[in-house]
C-alpha positions as CSV (number, residue, x, y, z in Angstrom):
1,M,-35.7,-14.9,10.4
2,I,-37.6,-17.2,8.0
3,A,-38.2,-16.4,4.4
4,N,-40.2,-18.3,1.9
5,T,-38.5,-19.0,-1.4
6,E,-39.5,-20.6,-4.7
7,D,-40.4,-24.3,-4.5
8,M,-37.3,-26.0,-3.2
9,S,-39.1,-29.0,-1.8
10,G,-38.2,-31.4,-4.6
11,G,-41.5,-31.2,-6.3
12,S,-43.9,-31.6,-3.3
13,G,-45.5,-28.2,-4.1
14,H,-44.9,-26.8,-0.6
15,D,-42.7,-23.8,0.0
16,E,-40.0,-24.8,2.5
17,P,-38.9,-22.1,4.9
18,V,-35.3,-21.2,4.5
19,R,-33.3,-20.0,7.5
20,E,-30.8,-17.2,7.2
21,P,-27.3,-18.3,7.7
22,S,-26.1,-18.2,11.3
23,F,-23.9,-15.3,12.3
24,Q,-21.4,-17.9,13.4
25,P,-19.7,-19.7,10.5
26,Q,-20.4,-23.4,10.3
27,D,-17.0,-24.6,9.1
28,D,-14.8,-24.8,12.1
29,N,-11.7,-23.4,10.4
30,V,-13.6,-20.5,9.0
31,R,-15.2,-20.0,12.4
32,K,-11.9,-20.0,14.2
33,H,-10.4,-17.6,11.7
34,K,-13.3,-15.2,11.9
35,L,-13.1,-15.3,15.7
36,H,-9.4,-14.6,15.5
37,M,-9.9,-11.6,13.2
38,I,-12.8,-10.2,15.3
39,A,-10.9,-10.7,18.5
40,G,-7.8,-9.0,17.1
41,R,-9.8,-6.0,15.8
42,I,-11.6,-5.5,19.2
43,A,-8.3,-5.7,21.1
44,E,-6.6,-3.3,18.6
45,L,-9.4,-0.7,18.8
46,R,-9.6,-1.1,22.6
47,R,-5.9,-0.5,23.0
48,D,-5.9,2.4,20.6
49,R,-8.3,4.1,23.0
50,G,-6.1,3.3,26.0
51,W,-8.9,1.1,27.6
52,T,-8.6,-2.0,29.6
53,Q,-10.9,-4.9,29.0
54,A,-12.8,-3.9,32.1
55,E,-13.3,-0.3,30.7
56,L,-14.6,-1.7,27.3
57,A,-16.9,-4.0,29.2
58,R,-18.2,-1.2,31.4
59,R,-18.9,1.1,28.4
60,A,-20.6,-1.8,26.5
61,G,-22.7,-2.8,29.5
62,L,-21.1,-6.3,29.6
63,N,-19.3,-8.5,32.1
64,R,-15.5,-8.2,31.6
65,N,-15.4,-11.9,31.1
66,V,-17.3,-11.5,27.8
67,V,-14.6,-9.1,26.5
68,N,-11.8,-11.4,27.9
69,T,-13.1,-14.6,26.3
70,T,-13.7,-12.8,23.0
71,E,-10.2,-11.3,22.9
72,N,-8.6,-14.6,24.0
73,E,-10.6,-16.5,21.4
74,T,-12.1,-18.9,23.8
75,S,-15.7,-18.0,23.1
76,F,-17.5,-16.7,20.0
77,P,-19.5,-13.7,21.2
78,T,-23.2,-13.3,20.4
79,R,-24.3,-10.8,17.8
80,E,-25.8,-8.6,20.6
81,N,-22.6,-8.6,22.5
82,L,-20.6,-7.7,19.4
83,A,-23.0,-4.9,18.7
84,R,-22.6,-3.6,22.2
85,M,-18.8,-3.7,21.9
86,A,-18.9,-2.0,18.5
87,S,-21.1,0.7,19.8
88,A,-18.9,1.3,22.8
89,L,-15.9,1.5,20.5
90,G,-17.8,4.0,18.3
91,I,-17.9,1.9,15.2
92,E,-20.6,0.1,13.2
93,L,-21.1,-3.6,13.8
94,N,-20.2,-4.5,10.3
95,E,-16.7,-3.0,10.9
96,L,-16.2,-6.0,13.3
97,T,-18.1,-8.7,11.4
98,D,-17.0,-8.0,7.9
99,V,-13.5,-9.1,8.8
100,F,-12.9,-11.0,5.5
101,V,-13.6,-7.8,3.5
102,I,-11.3,-5.8,5.8
103,E,-8.6,-8.5,5.6
104,A,-8.8,-8.4,1.8
105,H,-8.3,-4.6,1.8
106,H,-5.3,-4.9,4.1
107,R,-3.7,-7.4,1.7
108,A,-4.5,-5.3,-1.3
109,P,-2.3,-2.7,-3.1
110,A,-2.1,0.9,-2.1
111,A,-5.3,2.7,-1.3
112,L,-4.9,5.3,-4.0
113,S,-2.8,5.3,-7.1
114,L,-2.5,8.0,-9.8
115,T,-0.6,7.3,-13.0
116,E,-0.1,9.7,-15.9
117,A,-1.8,8.3,-19.0
118,K,1.0,8.0,-21.6
119,G,0.0,9.5,-24.9
120,R,-3.1,11.1,-23.4
121,P,-2.2,14.6,-22.1
122,G,-4.5,15.8,-19.4
123,Y,-5.6,12.2,-18.4
124,M,-4.6,10.1,-15.5
125,A,-5.4,6.5,-14.5
126,V,-6.8,6.4,-11.0
127,Q,-7.1,3.3,-8.8
128,I,-8.9,3.5,-5.5
129,N,-8.7,0.5,-3.2
130,R,-10.1,1.4,0.2
131,M,-13.3,1.3,2.2
132,L,-15.4,4.4,1.6
133,K,-18.6,5.8,3.1
134,T,-21.5,5.0,0.7
135,A,-22.0,8.8,0.0
136,T,-18.3,9.2,-0.9
137,A,-18.3,6.2,-3.2
138,L,-21.5,7.5,-5.0
139,K,-19.9,11.0,-5.4
140,I,-16.9,9.3,-7.1
141,F,-19.2,7.4,-9.4
142,Q,-21.0,10.6,-10.2
143,L,-17.8,12.4,-11.1
144,I,-16.7,9.5,-13.3
145,A,-20.1,9.6,-15.1
146,E,-19.7,13.3,-15.7
147,D,-16.2,12.8,-17.0
148,D,-17.5,10.1,-19.4
149,A,-20.3,12.4,-20.6
150,D,-17.7,15.2,-21.2
151,A,-15.5,12.8,-23.2
152,A,-18.5,11.7,-25.2
153,D,-19.4,15.3,-26.0
154,R,-15.8,16.0,-27.2
155,G,-15.5,12.8,-29.1
């Protein structure tokens, strides 16, 4: 996909087309790490379902070699092949490709923490650190806004 941006041509007055970043990371170490994370996630999800590589390939409409080379980290799959594997596994593509976000959440503290607010009876500190559906996250924000409005009315 090509998008025109502001003048980035160094003053020539012509808009230069800017290409979207490639799905495959350019830095080799980042690329290898991303492939490692994606391969591990695919293998984990496949095994959780009790499937062989051949079964995942069949459900995704791919050659078994595509699944094998992905899981063995010998070939970076195309976005289309990743989308097919994700669909066969019953997940969204971004659940495979957003591996750095997922990795950060795995390293993070507990998903939910409630702590009694000292000196403030009836209040608790809440910490949520987990991936949520957009609708769920928006409901939480709505509840917080309502709580803030109630506190402002009382204050």
